[in-house]
mmCIF file of C-alpha atoms in Angstrom:
data_model
loop_
_atom_site.group_PDB
_atom_site.id
_atom_site.type_symbol
_atom_site.label_atom_id
_atom_site.label_comp_id
_atom_site.label_asym_id
_atom_site.label_seq_id
_atom_site.Cartn_x
_atom_site.Cartn_y
_atom_site.Cartn_z
ATOM 1 C CA UNK A 16 -0.262 0.215 0.114
ATOM 2 C CA UNK A 17 1.216 3.594 -1.130
ATOM 3 C CA UNK A 18 2.351 5.705 2.265
ATOM 4 C CA UNK A 19 2.843 9.558 2.455
ATOM 5 C CA UNK A 20 6.498 9.501 4.264
ATOM 6 C CA UNK A 21 8.354 12.453 5.737
ATOM 7 C CA UNK A 22 12.132 12.216 5.924
ATOM 8 C CA UNK A 23 14.329 14.505 7.773
ATOM 9 C CA UNK A 24 17.644 14.881 7.087
ATOM 10 C CA UNK A 25 17.084 13.382 3.553
ATOM 11 C CA UNK A 26 19.706 15.926 1.895
ATOM 12 C CA UNK A 27 22.326 13.152 2.380
ATOM 13 C CA UNK A 28 23.202 9.752 3.588
ATOM 14 C CA UNK A 29 20.393 7.044 4.569
ATOM 15 C CA UNK A 30 17.824 10.005 4.600
ATOM 16 C CA UNK A 31 18.641 10.697 0.839
ATOM 17 C CA UNK A 32 18.949 7.282 -0.245
ATOM 18 C CA UNK A 33 15.568 6.310 1.417
ATOM 19 C CA UNK A 34 14.049 8.970 -0.211
ATOM 20 C CA UNK A 35 14.758 8.176 -3.335
ATOM 21 C CA UNK A 36 14.186 4.345 -2.981
ATOM 22 C CA UNK A 37 10.831 4.983 -1.314
ATOM 23 C CA UNK A 38 10.138 7.391 -4.391
ATOM 24 C CA UNK A 39 11.262 4.738 -6.745
ATOM 25 C CA UNK A 40 8.654 2.311 -5.284
ATOM 26 C CA UNK A 41 5.713 4.764 -5.852
ATOM 27 C CA UNK A 42 5.762 6.341 -2.164
ATOM 28 C CA UNK A 43 4.341 9.961 -1.460
ATOM 29 C CA UNK A 44 7.681 10.814 -0.391
ATOM 30 C CA UNK A 45 8.038 14.529 1.464
ATOM 31 C CA UNK A 46 12.056 14.734 1.304
ATOM 32 C CA UNK A 47 13.029 17.508 4.058
ATOM 33 C CA UNK A 48 16.549 18.951 3.419
ATOM 34 C CA UNK A 49 18.355 21.107 5.882
ATOM 35 C CA UNK A 50 19.188 23.769 3.709
ATOM 36 C CA UNK A 51 18.212 25.268 0.401
ATOM 37 C CA UNK A 52 21.327 24.065 -1.489
ATOM 38 C CA UNK A 53 20.359 20.445 -0.640
ATOM 39 C CA UNK A 54 16.724 21.137 -1.709
ATOM 40 C CA UNK A 55 17.785 22.297 -5.435
ATOM 41 C CA UNK A 56 20.141 19.421 -5.540
ATOM 42 C CA UNK A 57 17.677 16.747 -4.334
ATOM 43 C CA UNK A 58 15.135 18.079 -6.793
ATOM 44 C CA UNK A 59 17.321 17.927 -9.654
ATOM 45 C CA UNK A 60 18.263 14.366 -9.069
ATOM 46 C CA UNK A 61 14.540 13.465 -8.824
ATOM 47 C CA UNK A 62 13.840 15.024 -12.064
ATOM 48 C CA UNK A 63 16.597 13.237 -13.842
ATOM 49 C CA UNK A 64 15.406 10.113 -12.625
ATOM 50 C CA UNK A 65 11.557 10.857 -13.685
ATOM 51 C CA UNK A 66 10.721 10.654 -9.975
ATOM 52 C CA UNK A 67 7.519 12.085 -8.369
ATOM 53 C CA UNK A 68 9.493 13.685 -5.162
ATOM 54 C CA UNK A 69 8.435 16.777 -2.816
ATOM 55 C CA UNK A 70 11.403 18.241 -1.699
ATOM 56 C CA UNK A 71 10.710 20.971 1.327
ATOM 57 C CA UNK A 72 13.600 23.019 3.147
ATOM 58 C CA UNK A 73 13.456 21.560 7.109
ATOM 59 C CA UNK A 74 16.347 22.648 9.387
ATOM 60 C CA UNK A 75 14.650 20.230 12.328
ATOM 61 C CA UNK A 76 15.924 23.003 14.803
ATOM 62 C CA UNK A 77 13.830 25.815 13.444
ATOM 63 C CA UNK A 78 10.215 26.381 14.625
ATOM 64 C CA UNK A 79 9.300 28.038 11.579
ATOM 65 C CA UNK A 80 10.179 25.261 9.313
ATOM 66 C CA UNK A 81 8.628 22.763 11.774
ATOM 67 C CA UNK A 82 5.624 24.292 11.611
ATOM 68 C CA UNK A 83 5.823 24.393 7.908
ATOM 69 C CA UNK A 84 6.178 20.739 8.291
ATOM 70 C CA UNK A 85 3.479 19.690 10.334
ATOM 71 C CA UNK A 86 0.723 21.211 7.482
ATOM 72 C CA UNK A 87 1.252 17.601 6.255
ATOM 73 C CA UNK A 88 -0.557 14.497 7.063
ATOM 74 C CA UNK A 89 1.759 11.747 6.766
ATOM 75 C CA UNK A 90 1.486 8.054 7.499
ATOM 76 C CA UNK A 91 5.213 7.941 8.575
ATOM 77 C CA UNK A 92 7.713 10.085 10.163
ATOM 78 C CA UNK A 93 11.369 8.821 9.337
ATOM 79 C CA UNK A 94 12.855 10.898 12.332
ATOM 80 C CA UNK A 95 16.277 10.761 10.719
ATOM 81 C CA UNK A 96 18.098 14.084 10.715
ATOM 82 C CA UNK A 97 21.425 14.145 12.812
ATOM 83 C CA UNK A 98 25.226 15.229 13.415
ATOM 84 C CA UNK A 99 28.055 13.736 15.030
ATOM 85 C CA UNK A 100 31.003 15.394 16.550
ATOM 86 C CA UNK A 101 33.899 13.501 18.147
ATOM 87 C CA UNK A 102 36.308 14.357 21.003
ATOM 88 C CA UNK A 103 37.211 12.815 24.730
ATOM 89 C CA UNK A 104 34.544 13.678 27.567
ATOM 90 C CA UNK A 105 37.531 15.897 29.472
ATOM 91 C CA UNK A 106 37.994 18.035 26.288
ATOM 92 C CA UNK A 107 34.553 18.696 24.597
ATOM 93 C CA UNK A 108 33.450 21.857 24.448
ATOM 94 C CA UNK A 109 29.971 22.446 26.236
ATOM 95 C CA UNK A 110 28.721 24.082 22.806
ATOM 96 C CA UNK A 111 29.722 20.849 20.728
ATOM 97 C CA UNK A 112 27.428 18.780 23.265
ATOM 98 C CA UNK A 113 24.598 21.507 23.382
ATOM 99 C CA UNK A 114 24.370 21.465 19.721
ATOM 100 C CA UNK A 115 24.451 17.736 19.211
ATOM 101 C CA UNK A 116 21.556 17.539 21.634
ATOM 102 C CA UNK A 117 19.542 20.144 20.172
ATOM 103 C CA UNK A 118 19.548 18.317 16.853
ATOM 104 C CA UNK A 119 19.562 14.627 17.603
ATOM 105 C CA UNK A 120 17.301 14.775 20.668
ATOM 106 C CA UNK A 121 15.346 18.063 21.087
ATOM 107 C CA UNK A 122 14.703 18.863 17.687
ATOM 108 C CA UNK A 123 13.825 15.136 16.466
ATOM 109 C CA UNK A 124 11.425 14.843 20.080
ATOM 110 C CA UNK A 125 9.562 18.358 18.654
ATOM 111 C CA UNK A 126 9.248 16.473 15.411
ATOM 112 C CA UNK A 127 7.565 13.260 16.948
ATOM 113 C CA UNK A 128 5.235 15.496 19.127
ATOM 114 C CA UNK A 129 4.048 17.216 16.404
ATOM 115 C CA UNK A 130 3.521 14.422 13.981
ATOM 116 C CA UNK A 131 2.366 11.989 16.922
ATOM 117 C CA UNK A 132 -0.263 14.063 18.408
ATOM 118 C CA UNK A 133 -1.804 14.221 14.448
ATOM 119 C CA UNK A 134 -1.145 10.509 14.224
ATOM 120 C CA UNK A 135 -2.630 9.759 17.897
ATOM 121 C CA UNK A 136 -5.807 11.868 17.192
ATOM 122 C CA UNK A 137 -6.138 9.884 13.808
ATOM 123 C CA UNK A 138 -5.766 6.572 15.431
ATOM 124 C CA UNK A 139 -2.775 5.385 13.192
ATOM 125 C CA UNK A 140 0.613 6.293 12.058
ATOM 126 C CA UNK A 141 4.245 5.075 12.553
ATOM 127 C CA UNK A 142 7.240 7.145 13.789
ATOM 128 C CA UNK A 143 10.644 5.613 12.795
ATOM 129 C CA UNK A 144 13.824 7.069 14.511
ATOM 130 C CA UNK A 145 17.309 6.725 13.378
ATOM 131 C CA UNK A 146 19.286 5.664 16.502
ATOM 132 C CA UNK A 147 22.210 4.270 16.086
ATOM 133 C CA UNK A 148 24.619 0.848 17.542
ATOM 134 C CA UNK A 149 26.079 4.289 19.353
ATOM 135 C CA UNK A 150 22.680 4.126 21.272
ATOM 136 C CA UNK A 151 23.246 0.418 22.681
ATOM 137 C CA UNK A 152 27.161 0.462 23.658
ATOM 138 C CA UNK A 153 30.071 2.302 24.875
ATOM 139 C CA UNK A 154 31.597 4.841 21.870
ATOM 140 C CA UNK A 155 35.079 6.476 23.469
ATOM 141 C CA UNK A 156 35.548 9.805 21.934
ATOM 142 C CA UNK A 157 32.414 10.129 20.306
ATOM 143 C CA UNK A 158 30.410 10.283 23.646
ATOM 144 C CA UNK A 159 28.371 13.379 23.092
ATOM 145 C CA UNK A 160 26.857 11.649 19.791
ATOM 146 C CA UNK A 161 26.500 8.057 21.988
ATOM 147 C CA UNK A 162 24.844 10.098 24.937
ATOM 148 C CA UNK A 163 22.425 11.770 22.482
ATOM 149 C CA UNK A 164 21.516 8.141 20.891
ATOM 150 C CA UNK A 165 20.655 6.889 24.007
ATOM 151 C CA UNK A 166 18.764 9.283 24.916
ATOM 152 C CA UNK A 167 16.980 8.948 21.499
ATOM 153 C CA UNK A 168 16.745 5.130 22.811
ATOM 154 C CA UNK A 169 14.840 6.118 25.755
ATOM 155 C CA UNK A 170 12.332 8.292 24.279
ATOM 156 C CA UNK A 171 11.568 5.723 21.638
ATOM 157 C CA UNK A 172 11.349 2.815 24.456
ATOM 158 C CA UNK A 173 8.601 5.113 26.182
ATOM 159 C CA UNK A 174 6.507 6.374 23.277
ATOM 160 C CA UNK A 175 6.456 2.927 21.845
ATOM 161 C CA UNK A 176 4.516 1.843 24.960
ATOM 162 C CA UNK A 177 2.521 5.216 25.418
ATOM 163 C CA UNK A 178 1.528 5.303 21.579
ATOM 164 C CA UNK A 179 0.419 1.940 21.142
ATOM 165 C CA UNK A 180 -3.181 2.130 22.729
ATOM 166 C CA UNK A 181 -3.792 4.791 20.028
ATOM 167 C CA UNK A 182 -2.608 2.796 16.730
ATOM 168 C CA UNK A 183 0.897 4.882 16.527
ATOM 169 C CA UNK A 184 3.789 2.342 16.158
ATOM 170 C CA UNK A 185 7.348 3.459 17.381
ATOM 171 C CA UNK A 186 10.817 1.819 16.034
ATOM 172 C CA UNK A 187 14.429 2.662 15.730
ATOM 173 C CA UNK A 188 16.636 2.093 13.359
ATOM 174 C CA UNK A 189 20.176 1.443 14.136
ATOM 175 C CA UNK A 190 23.105 1.682 11.302
ATOM 176 C CA UNK A 191 26.444 0.426 12.396
ATOM 177 C CA UNK A 192 29.491 2.174 10.527
ATOM 178 C CA UNK A 193 28.446 2.779 7.001
ATOM 179 C CA UNK A 194 30.035 4.774 4.001
ATOM 180 C CA UNK A 195 27.951 7.724 3.961
ATOM 181 C CA UNK A 196 30.593 10.441 5.012
ATOM 182 C CA UNK A 197 28.734 10.846 8.097
ATOM 183 C CA UNK A 198 31.636 8.894 10.346
ATOM 184 C CA UNK A 199 34.616 10.799 8.641
ATOM 185 C CA UNK A 200 33.304 14.327 8.982
ATOM 186 C CA UNK A 201 32.436 13.561 12.365
ATOM 187 C CA UNK A 202 35.892 12.442 13.376
ATOM 188 C CA UNK A 203 37.523 15.396 11.598
ATOM 189 C CA UNK A 204 35.595 18.035 13.237
ATOM 190 C CA UNK A 205 37.367 17.592 16.398
ATOM 191 C CA UNK A 206 40.132 19.438 14.738
ATOM 192 C CA UNK A 207 38.222 22.714 14.597
ATOM 193 C CA UNK A 208 38.550 23.177 18.084
ATOM 194 C CA UNK A 209 41.150 20.974 19.266
ATOM 195 C CA UNK A 210 44.135 23.613 18.851
ATOM 196 C CA UNK A 211 42.080 26.619 20.677
ATOM 197 C CA UNK A 212 42.997 25.500 24.048
ATOM 198 C CA UNK A 213 45.525 23.668 26.072
ATOM 199 C CA UNK A 214 44.796 19.972 26.102
ATOM 200 C CA UNK A 215 45.113 17.464 28.687
ATOM 201 C CA UNK A 216 44.717 14.362 26.602
ATOM 202 C CA UNK A 217 46.204 13.512 23.274
ATOM 203 C CA UNK A 218 44.741 13.934 20.390
ATOM 204 C CA UNK A 219 42.748 10.831 19.316
ATOM 205 C CA UNK A 220 45.016 9.188 16.552
ATOM 206 C CA UNK A 221 43.797 9.733 13.467
ATOM 207 C CA UNK A 222 43.046 6.499 11.533
ATOM 208 C CA UNK A 223 41.476 5.766 8.104
ATOM 209 C CA UNK A 224 37.854 4.434 8.224
ATOM 210 C CA UNK A 225 38.416 1.484 6.144
ATOM 211 C CA UNK A 226 35.868 -0.924 7.505
ATOM 212 C CA UNK A 227 32.917 0.801 6.671
ATOM 213 C CA UNK A 228 30.061 -1.016 4.927
ATOM 214 C CA UNK A 229 27.918 -0.477 1.906
ATOM 215 C CA UNK A 230 24.986 1.866 3.015
ATOM 216 C CA UNK A 231 22.497 0.339 0.635
ATOM 217 C CA UNK A 232 22.199 -2.546 3.143
ATOM 218 C CA UNK A 233 20.985 0.220 5.882
ATOM 219 C CA UNK A 234 18.985 1.978 3.268
ATOM 220 C CA UNK A 235 16.777 -1.263 2.229
ATOM 221 C CA UNK A 236 16.536 -2.336 5.634
ATOM 222 C CA UNK A 237 14.956 1.326 6.727
ATOM 223 C CA UNK A 238 12.828 1.155 3.630
ATOM 224 C CA UNK A 239 11.435 -2.329 4.688
ATOM 225 C CA UNK A 240 10.897 -1.124 8.297
ATOM 226 C CA UNK A 241 8.813 2.023 6.669
ATOM 227 C CA UNK A 242 6.829 -0.380 4.243
ATOM 228 C CA UNK A 243 6.121 -3.042 6.344
ATOM 229 C CA UNK A 244 2.958 -3.627 8.684
ATOM 230 C CA UNK A 245 4.697 -5.780 11.325
ATOM 231 C CA UNK A 246 8.735 -5.633 11.959
ATOM 232 C CA UNK A 247 11.004 -5.866 14.870
ATOM 233 C CA UNK A 248 10.982 -2.621 17.209
ATOM 234 C CA UNK A 249 14.978 -2.287 16.573
ATOM 235 C CA UNK A 250 16.350 -2.713 13.544
ATOM 236 C CA UNK A 251 20.242 -3.065 13.474
ATOM 237 C CA UNK A 252 22.451 -3.451 10.182
ATOM 238 C CA UNK A 253 25.080 -4.830 9.695
ATOM 239 C CA UNK A 254 24.392 -8.332 11.766
ATOM 240 C CA UNK A 255 27.964 -7.961 13.215
ATOM 241 C CA UNK A 256 27.122 -4.856 14.937
ATOM 242 C CA UNK A 257 24.024 -6.520 16.378
ATOM 243 C CA UNK A 258 25.890 -9.318 17.522
ATOM 244 C CA UNK A 259 28.879 -6.742 18.976
ATOM 245 C CA UNK A 260 25.975 -4.576 20.939
ATOM 246 C CA UNK A 261 24.386 -7.883 22.432
ATOM 247 C CA UNK A 262 27.971 -8.806 23.434
ATOM 248 C CA UNK A 263 28.855 -5.536 25.155
ATOM 249 C CA UNK A 264 25.351 -5.382 27.003
ATOM 250 C CA UNK A 265 26.174 -8.566 28.656
ATOM 251 C CA UNK A 266 29.829 -7.571 29.589
ATOM 252 C CA UNK A 267 28.637 -4.558 31.140
ATOM 253 C CA UNK A 268 27.045 -6.493 33.831
ATOM 254 C CA UNK A 269 30.058 -8.537 34.706
ATOM 255 C CA UNK A 270 32.669 -5.415 34.107
ATOM 256 C CA UNK A 271 34.719 -4.106 37.354
ATOM 257 C CA UNK A 272 36.454 -0.934 37.563
#
């Protein structure tokens, strides 16, 4: 059955891939991009492919943009927009942490609240959040991002129970390391501020991210979650990341310091 899906963070990465993939399958997609140049680029790409794809400007941190998006009545919200910046906990500038939480947690929550209320009143709908493998395990040097995704996990698990009686489904998708460029720029971002003050800790050794996976695997899994009437609450890819998360969660119960 054709669904109307609004996707945040559709200007790049998983959001862009899922928007195009759903449009190719005939769904009514509203692809929401953070900045106008992304809107222009995605519209042109859709035209070149002959796809019916509505592209809007939506910076999830902007109340103006959110209110514009809330005019749409949708079947599924793919709550995907997010940012990452690396750095050790002792050295992280507080502004970096606030920015990450503003986007990944507070803005995402406001998107879920706005569309969730519409869905609850209607008695149907689905909210799919992009969490991360980082929301399930420890991630040294990426603690701010991981903390934001742990917060996402908490909101999602609560919303899943709270909205079930209203006919609204909630699910998470939890990517591991994929070649979207997200992880690479997240690591590089530390260099923007590292040299601006004396540091107690050493800089995280620069290393090549050469073990990332083809993002199409995650894109396909997300499309399956959006389309299906029944599916797991949590979808982790690749399989090795799911196994690692389960192992680390068990080990935390036995860890000594």
